[in-house]
Amino acid sequence: MVSSTPQLCNNLHFVFIPLMAPGHILPMVDMAKLLARRNVKVTIVTTPLNALQFKASLDREVHQNSSKIQIVVVKFPNSEAGIPQGCESLDTLPSMDLKENFFLALSLMQMPIEDLIEKSLDPFPSCIIYDKNIPCVAEIATKFNVPRIIFDGTNCFNLLCNHNLYASKVCDKFSDDDDDQVIVVPGLPHRIEMRKSQLPTLFNPGTNQNLIKVREKIRESEKGAYGVVVNSFEELELEYVREYQRVIGCTKVWCLGPVSLTNKDDLDKAQRGNKEFSNEIENKYVKFLDSWPKGSVIYACLGSLNRVSPKQLIEIGLGLEMTKRPFIWVLRGAYRKDEMEKWPSENGFEERVKERGILIKGWAPQILILSHSSIGAFLTHCGWNSTLEGISSGVPLITFPMFADQFYNEKLVVQVIEIGVRIGVENAVHFGDEDKFGDGVQVTREKVVDAIENVMGEGEEKEKRRERVKEYADLAKNTIEEGGSSYNNLSLLIEDILNHVSKVLIN
Ligand SMILES: *[C@@H]1O[C@H](CO)[C@@H](O)[C@H](O)[C@H]1NC(C)=O
Ligand SMILES: *[C@@H]1O[C@H](CO)[C@@H](O)[C@H](O)[C@H]1NC(C)=O
Ligand SMILES: CC(=O)N[C@H]1CO[C@H](CO)[C@@H](O)[C@@H]1O
């Protein structure tokens, strides 16, 4: 076991290379902390501006827990890739037309990262854990003969759906005009029906040839990975973990989540991902939440990359108003943001709801809010990190998926683990398609109210759903403690790399 070989363990060095986008970096930083707490040296490689985002939280970690974790920065190739200075992450790109440039920047980081590995990382890396969206790491790992492990950022349900759809080629039978037809995802324990447009871009490649090439490269580079680490846990989706492990054969699957539970104390919860977050604002939210009864407040947040049209967002706001229930509504959105930020005051909304509603126009301390006992429902875009944070906090979900893996996550939440209710989104809104559906309203205020009542109201089914999500929250807490499956998987991962390193040494 790990503990019986302390010297070797002392020589282990895991290198993390996260994708520069908050939803991707934060879970990887948490995973890195978990490893460092097991006495394994960890280096997180990122760019200067991204490093600033989690530096405070890491400093505290070093101070309080483990000095075995460090950040090493590599310059972001702004000018070489044609991306404005000051922008080093996917969510701060001034326009999504620059997405291609962003992927170019990632590939340009290959050389500097190789340099770093060759000249400055000590001990020499035992393995690299990286975001699959940075496919050049496959070449780096091959060059240095280091095992590479993919961090995927989703769950095994997702991975299995993609794998089975891809392998069976069922999507090829459907053209884009066939969007009313449902595709049944083959080989799953549940009957999961999807429309083609709701599937990730892998199956809806669009027309940008360069992006299609990038995606193919990513898909290609997934082959030959040593393993996959997943921010999920076996108690949540055991059938799917087992089946995914079975279909991908010798690539190992370690479920290590929910990694956000590493941040136990409130200061860390609030500070996560935001260096400037102040106690004053935190106190304001906590005071508001303290003033409402248990399970009575709605938390609505559609994520940092949301593509919802202003008209649709307004419909959500008016729905929240109609419920007469207290709420916290996070309005940070990437699409036509300025327009939307003016609406609450110009329309009089802010004034009308001021006794029972808080609007957050910037970053929100999501874990801090969700883990407060007065939160009774979470209206979410179903990004995986948010979904998992909701589940881990024992809060039932109202699902409003938009694109990428979000429709899969909706199925998992509503149909597989049955802890949420659909709000009724039918059409995916991919980047660039925001105005495709007329004024962009898919979900009326009445539907918003219905879904909220369906989750928060009285009744046996609703009560059961609330109990179920509380049970999953307990399982989530236990799984990362000693004896839990995620805790065990982390031990097994360390042990596996240790064995691998010793074999390489012997040969
Ligand atoms: C330090 O680790 C313990 C558990 O190992 C955890 O409860 C605590 O929150 C950690 N401290 C910080 C600052 O993360
Ligand atoms: C993760 O842990 C479970 C049991 O807790 C085990 O069945 C599974 O094989 C482990 N995964 C890996 C890749 O070792
Ligand atoms: C804890 C964490 O990583 N939360 C992030 C999850 O993703 C949303 C965006 O989709 C961010 O706003 C959260 O900060």
Coordinates of C-alpha atoms and ligand atoms in Angstrom, one line a residue:
M1 CA 0.0 0.0 0.0
V2 CA 0.9 3.6 -0.4
S3 CA 1.8 4.1 3.3
S4 CA 4.3 1.2 3.3
T5 CA 6.5 2.8 0.6
P6 CA 7.0 6.4 1.9
Q7 CA 10.2 7.0 0.1
L8 CA 8.9 6.1 -3.3
C9 CA 5.7 8.1 -2.6
N10 CA 7.9 11.0 -1.8
N11 CA 9.3 10.8 -5.3
L12 CA 5.9 10.9 -7.0
H13 CA 5.1 14.0 -8.8
F14 CA 1.7 14.6 -10.5
V15 CA 1.5 17.4 -13.0
F16 CA -1.9 19.0 -13.7
I17 CA -2.7 20.9 -16.9
P18 CA -6.2 22.3 -16.7
L19 CA -8.2 24.0 -19.5
M20 CA -8.4 27.7 -19.0
A21 CA -12.0 28.1 -18.2
P22 CA -13.4 28.4 -14.6
G23 CA -15.7 25.4 -14.8
H24 CA -12.6 23.3 -15.9
I25 CA -9.9 24.8 -13.7
L26 CA -11.6 24.8 -10.3
P27 CA -12.5 21.1 -10.2
M28 CA -8.9 20.2 -11.2
V29 CA -7.4 22.4 -8.6
D30 CA -9.6 20.6 -6.0
M31 CA -8.5 17.3 -7.3
A32 CA -4.9 18.5 -7.1
K33 CA -5.5 19.4 -3.4
L34 CA -6.9 16.0 -2.6
L35 CA -3.7 14.4 -4.0
A36 CA -1.4 16.7 -2.2
R37 CA -3.1 15.9 1.1
R38 CA -2.1 12.3 0.4
N39 CA 1.5 13.4 0.5
V40 CA 2.0 13.4 -3.3
K41 CA 3.8 16.3 -4.8
V42 CA 1.5 18.2 -7.2
T43 CA 2.3 21.0 -9.7
I44 CA -0.5 22.9 -11.5
V45 CA 0.6 24.3 -14.8
T46 CA -1.3 27.3 -15.9
T47 CA -1.0 30.9 -17.2
P48 CA -0.4 34.0 -15.1
L49 CA -4.0 35.4 -15.1
N50 CA -5.5 32.0 -14.5
A51 CA -3.1 31.4 -11.6
L52 CA -4.3 34.6 -9.9
Q53 CA -7.9 33.2 -9.8
F54 CA -7.0 30.4 -7.3
K55 CA -3.8 31.6 -5.8
A56 CA -5.4 32.7 -2.5
S57 CA -7.1 29.4 -2.0
L58 CA -3.9 27.5 -2.8
D59 CA -1.8 29.7 -0.4
R60 CA -4.2 28.8 2.4
E61 CA -3.9 25.2 1.4
V62 CA -0.1 25.3 1.6
H63 CA -0.3 27.1 4.9
Q64 CA -2.9 24.9 6.6
N65 CA -2.6 21.5 5.0
S66 CA 0.0 20.5 2.5
S67 CA 3.1 22.2 1.2
K68 CA 3.2 19.6 -1.5
I69 CA 1.3 21.7 -4.0
Q70 CA 2.5 24.5 -6.2
I71 CA 1.6 26.5 -9.3
V72 CA 4.0 27.0 -12.1
V73 CA 3.1 29.5 -14.8
V74 CA 3.6 29.4 -18.5
K75 CA 3.0 32.5 -20.6
F76 CA -0.2 32.6 -22.6
P77 CA 0.7 33.2 -26.3
N78 CA -1.7 36.1 -26.8
S79 CA -0.1 37.9 -29.7
E80 CA 1.0 34.7 -31.5
A81 CA -2.6 33.4 -31.4
G82 CA -4.3 36.7 -32.1
I83 CA -6.0 37.0 -28.7
P84 CA -6.1 40.4 -27.0
Q85 CA -3.8 40.9 -24.0
G86 CA -5.5 40.4 -20.7
C87 CA -7.6 37.5 -22.0
E88 CA -6.3 34.0 -21.1
S89 CA -9.5 32.0 -20.6
L90 CA -12.3 30.7 -22.7
D91 CA -15.0 32.6 -20.7
T92 CA -13.3 36.0 -21.1
L93 CA -12.8 35.8 -24.9
P94 CA -14.3 39.0 -26.4
S95 CA -16.0 37.0 -29.0
M96 CA -16.7 33.3 -29.6
D97 CA -15.3 33.8 -33.1
L98 CA -11.9 33.6 -31.3
K99 CA -12.5 30.1 -30.1
E100 CA -10.3 28.8 -32.9
N101 CA -7.6 31.2 -31.9
F102 CA -7.9 29.9 -28.3
F103 CA -7.3 26.3 -29.4
L104 CA -4.3 27.6 -31.4
A105 CA -3.0 29.2 -28.3
L106 CA -3.3 25.9 -26.4
S107 CA -1.3 24.1 -29.1
L108 CA 1.4 26.8 -29.0
M109 CA 1.9 26.1 -25.4
Q110 CA 3.3 22.7 -26.2
M111 CA 6.9 23.9 -26.5
P112 CA 7.0 26.0 -23.3
I113 CA 5.4 23.1 -21.4
E114 CA 8.0 20.7 -22.7
D115 CA 10.7 23.1 -21.7
L116 CA 9.3 23.3 -18.3
I117 CA 9.1 19.5 -17.9
E118 CA 12.6 19.1 -19.1
K119 CA 14.3 21.8 -17.2
S120 CA 12.4 22.8 -14.1
L121 CA 10.1 20.1 -12.7
D122 CA 11.7 18.2 -10.0
P123 CA 11.3 15.3 -9.4
F124 CA 10.6 14.4 -12.9
P125 CA 6.8 14.0 -13.5
S126 CA 5.4 10.5 -12.7
C127 CA 2.2 11.3 -14.5
I128 CA 0.3 14.1 -16.2
I129 CA -3.4 14.7 -15.5
Y130 CA -4.8 17.0 -18.2
D131 CA -7.9 18.4 -19.7
K132 CA -8.8 16.5 -22.8
N133 CA -9.3 19.8 -24.7
I134 CA -5.6 20.3 -24.7
P135 CA -4.7 17.4 -27.1
C136 CA -1.0 18.4 -27.4
V137 CA -0.4 16.9 -24.0
A138 CA -0.7 13.5 -25.7
E139 CA 2.4 14.3 -27.7
I140 CA 4.2 15.8 -24.6
A141 CA 3.5 12.6 -22.6
T142 CA 4.7 10.4 -25.4
K143 CA 7.9 12.4 -25.8
F144 CA 8.8 12.0 -22.1
N145 CA 7.3 8.6 -21.7
V146 CA 5.0 9.6 -18.9
P147 CA 1.5 8.2 -18.4
R148 CA -1.2 10.7 -19.2
I149 CA -4.5 10.6 -17.5
I150 CA -7.5 12.5 -18.9
F151 CA -9.6 14.8 -16.8
D152 CA -12.9 14.9 -18.5
G153 CA -15.0 17.2 -16.3
T154 CA -18.2 15.2 -16.8
N155 CA -19.5 11.9 -15.5
C156 CA -19.6 8.3 -16.6
F157 CA -23.2 8.6 -17.8
N158 CA -22.0 11.2 -20.3
L159 CA -18.9 9.4 -21.2
L160 CA -20.8 6.2 -21.9
C161 CA -23.5 8.0 -24.0
N162 CA -20.8 9.6 -26.1
H163 CA -18.9 6.4 -26.5
N164 CA -21.9 4.3 -27.4
L165 CA -23.3 6.9 -29.9
Y166 CA -20.0 7.3 -31.5
A167 CA -19.2 3.5 -31.7
S168 CA -22.7 2.6 -33.0
K169 CA -22.8 5.4 -35.5
V170 CA -26.6 5.7 -35.0
C171 CA -26.4 9.5 -35.4
D172 CA -25.2 9.1 -39.0
K173 CA -28.7 7.9 -39.9
F174 CA -30.1 11.3 -38.9
S175 CA -29.7 14.4 -40.9
D176 CA -30.0 17.8 -39.3
D177 CA -33.6 18.2 -40.8
D178 CA -34.6 15.1 -38.8
D179 CA -34.5 17.0 -35.6
D180 CA -38.0 15.9 -34.4
Q181 CA -36.9 12.3 -34.4
V182 CA -35.6 10.9 -31.2
I183 CA -32.4 8.9 -31.0
V184 CA -32.4 6.2 -28.3
V185 CA -28.8 6.0 -26.9
P186 CA -27.8 2.3 -27.4
G187 CA -26.4 0.0 -24.7
L188 CA -27.5 1.9 -21.6
P189 CA -29.2 0.6 -18.4
H190 CA -32.0 3.1 -18.9
R191 CA -34.0 4.1 -22.0
I192 CA -32.5 7.5 -22.8
E193 CA -34.0 9.4 -25.7
M194 CA -32.3 12.4 -27.2
R195 CA -32.8 14.7 -30.2
K196 CA -29.8 15.0 -32.4
S197 CA -29.6 18.8 -31.8
Q198 CA -29.4 18.1 -28.0
L199 CA -26.2 16.1 -28.4
P200 CA -22.8 17.6 -27.9
T201 CA -20.9 19.2 -30.7
L202 CA -19.1 15.9 -31.5
F203 CA -22.4 14.9 -33.1
N204 CA -23.4 18.5 -34.2
P205 CA -20.1 19.6 -35.7
G206 CA -21.3 22.8 -37.4
T207 CA -19.5 24.2 -40.4
N208 CA -16.2 25.6 -39.1
Q209 CA -13.6 23.3 -40.6
N210 CA -10.9 24.4 -38.2
L211 CA -13.0 23.6 -35.1
I212 CA -14.0 20.3 -36.6
K213 CA -10.4 19.5 -37.0
V214 CA -9.6 20.5 -33.4
R215 CA -12.4 18.2 -32.2
E216 CA -11.2 15.3 -34.3
K217 CA -7.7 15.8 -32.9
I218 CA -9.1 15.8 -29.3
R219 CA -11.1 12.6 -30.0
E220 CA -8.0 11.0 -31.6
S221 CA -5.8 12.0 -28.7
E222 CA -8.1 10.3 -26.2
K223 CA -7.0 7.0 -27.5
G224 CA -3.9 5.7 -25.8
A225 CA -4.5 7.5 -22.5
Y226 CA -3.4 5.6 -19.4
G227 CA -6.6 6.4 -17.6
V228 CA -9.5 8.8 -17.0
V229 CA -10.2 10.6 -13.8
V230 CA -13.8 11.6 -13.3
N231 CA -15.4 14.1 -11.0
S232 CA -18.2 11.9 -10.0
F233 CA -18.7 9.0 -7.6
E234 CA -19.7 5.4 -7.8
E235 CA -22.6 5.6 -5.4
L236 CA -24.2 8.1 -7.8
E237 CA -24.0 6.1 -11.0
L238 CA -22.5 2.7 -10.4
E239 CA -24.1 1.0 -13.3
Y240 CA -22.7 3.6 -15.6
V241 CA -19.2 3.6 -14.1
R242 CA -19.0 -0.2 -14.5
E243 CA -20.4 -0.2 -18.0
Y244 CA -18.1 2.6 -19.1
Q245 CA -15.1 0.8 -17.7
R246 CA -16.2 -2.3 -19.5
V247 CA -16.5 -0.7 -22.9
I248 CA -13.3 1.3 -22.8
G249 CA -11.2 -1.8 -21.9
C250 CA -7.8 -1.2 -20.5
T251 CA -8.0 2.5 -20.0
K252 CA -8.7 2.8 -16.2
V253 CA -11.5 4.8 -14.8
W254 CA -11.1 6.4 -11.4
C255 CA -14.1 8.3 -10.0
L256 CA -12.6 10.8 -7.5
G257 CA -15.5 13.2 -6.9
P258 CA -17.2 15.3 -5.8
V259 CA -14.0 17.2 -5.6
S260 CA -15.7 20.5 -4.6
L261 CA -16.2 18.9 -1.1
T262 CA -12.5 19.5 -0.4
N263 CA -13.5 23.0 0.5
K264 CA -15.0 22.5 3.8
D265 CA -14.8 25.8 5.6
D266 CA -16.9 28.8 4.5
L267 CA -14.0 31.1 3.8
D268 CA -12.6 28.7 1.3
K269 CA -16.0 28.2 -0.2
A270 CA -16.4 31.9 -0.8
Q271 CA -12.8 32.5 -1.9
R272 CA -12.8 29.7 -4.4
G273 CA -12.2 31.1 -7.8
N274 CA -12.3 34.7 -6.8
K275 CA -9.4 36.6 -5.2
E276 CA -11.4 39.8 -4.6
F277 CA -14.4 38.3 -3.0
S278 CA -15.0 40.2 0.2
N279 CA -16.5 39.3 3.5
E280 CA -18.9 42.1 3.3
I281 CA -20.7 40.7 0.3
E282 CA -20.5 37.2 1.8
N283 CA -22.2 38.4 4.9
K284 CA -24.9 40.1 3.0
Y285 CA -25.8 36.8 1.2
V286 CA -25.6 34.8 4.4
K287 CA -27.7 37.3 6.3
F288 CA -30.4 37.2 3.6
L289 CA -30.4 33.4 3.6
D290 CA -30.5 33.3 7.4
S291 CA -33.7 35.4 7.3
W292 CA -35.7 32.7 5.4
P293 CA -37.0 29.3 6.6
K294 CA -35.4 26.1 5.7
G295 CA -35.7 25.0 2.1
S296 CA -37.7 28.1 1.1
V297 CA -35.3 30.0 -1.2
I298 CA -34.7 29.4 -5.0
Y299 CA -31.2 29.8 -6.3
A300 CA -31.1 30.4 -10.0
C301 CA -27.9 30.5 -12.0
L302 CA -27.4 29.6 -15.6
G303 CA -23.6 29.4 -15.6
S304 CA -20.8 31.6 -16.8
L305 CA -21.1 30.7 -20.5
N306 CA -24.8 30.9 -20.9
R307 CA -26.3 31.6 -24.3
V308 CA -29.8 32.5 -23.2
S309 CA -31.3 35.5 -25.0
P310 CA -32.3 38.5 -23.0
K311 CA -36.0 37.8 -23.6
Q312 CA -35.6 34.4 -22.2
L313 CA -33.8 35.6 -19.2
I314 CA -36.5 38.2 -18.6
E315 CA -39.1 35.4 -18.7
I316 CA -37.1 33.6 -16.0
G317 CA -37.0 36.8 -13.9
L318 CA -40.8 37.3 -14.3
G319 CA -41.3 33.7 -13.4
L320 CA -39.3 34.1 -10.2
E321 CA -41.4 37.1 -9.4
M322 CA -44.7 35.3 -10.0
T323 CA -43.7 32.5 -7.5
K324 CA -43.8 35.0 -4.6
R325 CA -41.0 32.9 -3.1
P326 CA -37.6 34.3 -2.0
F327 CA -34.7 33.9 -4.5
I328 CA -31.1 34.6 -5.4
W329 CA -30.7 35.1 -9.1
V330 CA -27.3 35.2 -10.7
L331 CA -27.3 37.2 -13.9
R332 CA -23.8 36.7 -15.0
G333 CA -24.2 35.8 -18.7
A334 CA -21.9 36.0 -21.7
Y335 CA -24.5 36.8 -24.3
R336 CA -25.7 40.4 -24.8
K337 CA -24.8 41.0 -21.2
D338 CA -25.1 44.8 -21.2
E339 CA -28.6 44.8 -22.4
M340 CA -29.6 42.3 -19.7
E341 CA -27.9 44.0 -16.9
K342 CA -30.0 47.2 -17.4
W343 CA -33.3 45.4 -17.5
P344 CA -33.9 44.8 -13.7
S345 CA -33.7 48.5 -12.8
E346 CA -35.2 49.9 -16.0
N347 CA -38.2 47.5 -15.9
G348 CA -38.8 48.1 -12.1
F349 CA -38.2 44.4 -11.4
E350 CA -35.5 45.1 -8.9
E351 CA -37.7 47.5 -6.9
R352 CA -40.7 45.1 -7.0
V353 CA -38.8 42.1 -5.6
K354 CA -36.4 43.9 -3.3
E355 CA -37.9 42.5 -0.1
R356 CA -37.3 38.9 -1.2
G357 CA -34.9 38.8 -4.0
I358 CA -31.2 39.3 -4.5
L359 CA -29.6 39.8 -7.9
I360 CA -26.0 38.9 -8.4
K361 CA -24.5 40.5 -11.5
G362 CA -21.0 39.2 -11.1
W363 CA -19.3 36.1 -9.6
A364 CA -21.4 34.2 -7.1
P365 CA -20.1 32.1 -4.2
Q366 CA -22.1 29.2 -5.4
I367 CA -21.1 26.5 -2.9
L368 CA -21.5 28.8 0.0
I369 CA -25.1 29.6 -1.2
L370 CA -26.1 26.1 -2.1
S371 CA -24.9 24.7 1.2
H372 CA -27.1 27.0 3.2
S373 CA -30.1 25.2 4.6
S374 CA -32.7 27.8 3.5
I375 CA -32.0 26.9 -0.2
G376 CA -34.9 24.7 -1.5
A377 CA -34.3 24.5 -5.2
F378 CA -31.5 25.2 -7.7
L379 CA -32.5 26.3 -11.2
T380 CA -29.4 25.3 -13.2
H381 CA -28.1 25.0 -16.7
C382 CA -26.9 21.5 -15.8
G383 CA -23.2 22.1 -16.3
W384 CA -21.6 19.2 -14.5
N385 CA -19.8 21.1 -11.8
S386 CA -23.0 23.0 -10.9
T387 CA -25.1 19.9 -11.0
L388 CA -22.7 18.0 -8.7
E389 CA -22.6 21.0 -6.4
G390 CA -26.4 21.0 -6.2
I391 CA -26.5 17.2 -5.5
S392 CA -23.7 17.4 -2.9
S393 CA -25.6 20.1 -1.1
G394 CA -28.8 18.1 -1.1
V395 CA -30.8 20.6 -3.2
P396 CA -33.3 19.4 -5.8
L397 CA -32.7 20.7 -9.3
I398 CA -34.8 22.5 -11.9
T399 CA -33.0 21.8 -15.2
F400 CA -32.5 24.3 -17.9
P401 CA -29.9 22.7 -20.3
M402 CA -28.5 24.7 -23.2
F403 CA -25.7 22.9 -25.0
A404 CA -22.6 20.6 -24.7
D405 CA -23.1 17.9 -22.1
Q406 CA -26.0 19.6 -20.4
F407 CA -28.9 17.6 -22.0
Y408 CA -27.2 14.4 -20.9
N409 CA -26.9 15.8 -17.4
E410 CA -30.6 16.7 -17.4
K411 CA -31.4 13.0 -18.3
L412 CA -29.1 11.8 -15.5
V413 CA -30.7 14.1 -12.9
V414 CA -34.4 13.6 -14.0
Q415 CA -34.5 10.1 -15.2
V416 CA -31.7 8.1 -13.7
I417 CA -31.3 9.5 -10.1
E418 CA -34.6 11.3 -10.1
I419 CA -33.7 14.3 -8.1
G420 CA -34.8 17.0 -10.5
V421 CA -37.5 18.4 -12.7
R422 CA -37.2 19.6 -16.3
I423 CA -38.2 23.1 -17.0
G424 CA -39.0 22.1 -20.5
V425 CA -36.2 23.2 -22.8
E426 CA -36.5 21.4 -26.2
N427 CA -33.9 23.0 -28.4
A428 CA -30.2 23.3 -27.8
V429 CA -28.7 26.7 -28.3
H430 CA -25.2 26.3 -29.6
F431 CA -22.7 29.2 -29.9
G432 CA -23.7 31.5 -32.7
D433 CA -27.3 30.2 -32.8
E434 CA -28.7 32.4 -30.0
D435 CA -31.3 34.1 -32.2
K436 CA -32.3 31.0 -34.2
F437 CA -35.5 30.5 -32.3
G438 CA -37.2 33.8 -33.0
D439 CA -37.1 35.9 -29.9
G440 CA -35.3 33.0 -28.2
V441 CA -38.1 32.2 -25.7
Q442 CA -38.4 28.5 -25.2
V443 CA -39.6 28.6 -21.6
T444 CA -42.4 31.0 -20.6
R445 CA -42.7 32.5 -17.1
E446 CA -45.7 30.1 -16.5
K447 CA -43.4 27.1 -17.1
V448 CA -40.9 28.6 -14.8
V449 CA -43.5 28.8 -12.0
D450 CA -44.8 25.3 -12.7
A451 CA -41.3 23.7 -12.5
I452 CA -40.5 25.6 -9.3
E453 CA -43.9 24.5 -7.7
N454 CA -43.2 21.0 -8.9
V455 CA -40.0 21.0 -6.9
M456 CA -40.8 23.1 -3.9
G457 CA -44.5 22.5 -3.3
E458 CA -46.3 20.0 -1.1
G459 CA -47.0 16.4 -2.1
E460 CA -45.6 12.9 -1.7
E461 CA -43.7 12.7 -4.9
K462 CA -42.0 16.1 -4.2
E463 CA -41.2 15.0 -0.6
K464 CA -39.6 11.8 -1.9
R465 CA -37.5 13.7 -4.4
R466 CA -36.3 16.0 -1.6
E467 CA -35.4 13.0 0.6
R468 CA -33.6 11.3 -2.3
V469 CA -31.4 14.2 -3.0
K470 CA -30.5 14.5 0.7
E471 CA -29.5 10.8 0.6
Y472 CA -27.2 11.5 -2.4
A473 CA -25.7 14.4 -0.5
D474 CA -24.8 12.1 2.4
L475 CA -23.3 9.6 0.0
A476 CA -21.4 12.4 -1.6
K477 CA -19.9 13.5 1.7
N478 CA -19.0 10.0 2.7
T479 CA -17.4 9.0 -0.5
I480 CA -14.4 11.3 -0.2
E481 CA -13.8 10.3 3.5
E482 CA -11.7 7.3 4.5
G483 CA -13.4 4.1 3.4
G484 CA -15.6 5.8 0.7
S485 CA -15.2 4.8 -2.9
S486 CA -13.8 8.0 -4.2
Y487 CA -11.3 8.0 -1.3
N488 CA -10.4 4.4 -2.3
N489 CA -10.1 5.2 -5.9
L490 CA -7.6 8.0 -5.1
S491 CA -5.5 5.5 -3.1
L492 CA -5.7 3.1 -6.0
L493 CA -4.6 5.8 -8.5
I494 CA -1.6 6.7 -6.4
E495 CA -0.7 3.0 -5.9
D496 CA -1.1 2.4 -9.6
I497 CA 1.3 5.2 -10.6
L498 CA 3.7 4.1 -7.9
N499 CA 3.7 0.6 -9.4
H500 CA 4.1 2.0 -12.9
V501 CA 7.1 4.1 -11.8
S502 CA 8.8 1.2 -10.1
K503 CA 8.3 -0.9 -13.2
V504 CA 9.9 1.8 -15.3
L505 CA 12.8 2.0 -12.8
I506 CA 13.4 -1.7 -12.9
N507 CA 13.3 -2.0 -16.6
Ligands
LIG1 C1 -7.3 20.8 5.2 O1 -7.6 19.4 5.1 C2 -8.7 19.0 5.9 C3 -9.0 17.6 5.7 O2 -7.9 16.9 5.3 C4 -10.0 19.8 5.5 O3 -11.0 19.5 6.3 C5 -9.7 21.3 5.5 O4 -10.8 22.0 5.0 C6 -8.4 21.6 4.7 N1 -8.1 23.1 4.8 C7 -8.2 23.8 3.7 C8 -7.7 25.2 3.9 O5 -8.6 23.4 2.7
LIG2 C1 -12.5 2.3 -7.6 O1 -13.0 1.8 -6.4 C2 -13.9 0.7 -6.6 C3 -14.4 0.2 -5.2 O2 -14.4 1.1 -4.3 C4 -13.3 -0.4 -7.4 O3 -14.3 -1.4 -7.6 C5 -12.8 0.1 -8.7 O4 -12.1 -0.9 -9.3 C6 -11.8 1.3 -8.4 N1 -11.3 1.8 -9.7 C7 -10.0 1.6 -10.1 C8 -9.7 2.1 -11.5 O5 -9.2 1.1 -9.5
LIG3 C1 -17.0 25.5 -7.9 C2 -17.0 25.7 -9.4 O1 -16.1 25.3 -10.1 N1 -18.0 26.4 -9.8 C3 -18.2 26.8 -11.1 C4 -19.0 25.9 -11.9 O2 -19.2 26.4 -13.2 C5 -19.8 27.6 -13.2 C6 -20.0 28.0 -14.6 O3 -20.6 27.0 -15.3 C7 -19.0 28.7 -12.4 O4 -19.7 29.9 -12.4 C8 -18.8 28.2 -11.1 O5 -17.9 29.1 -10.4

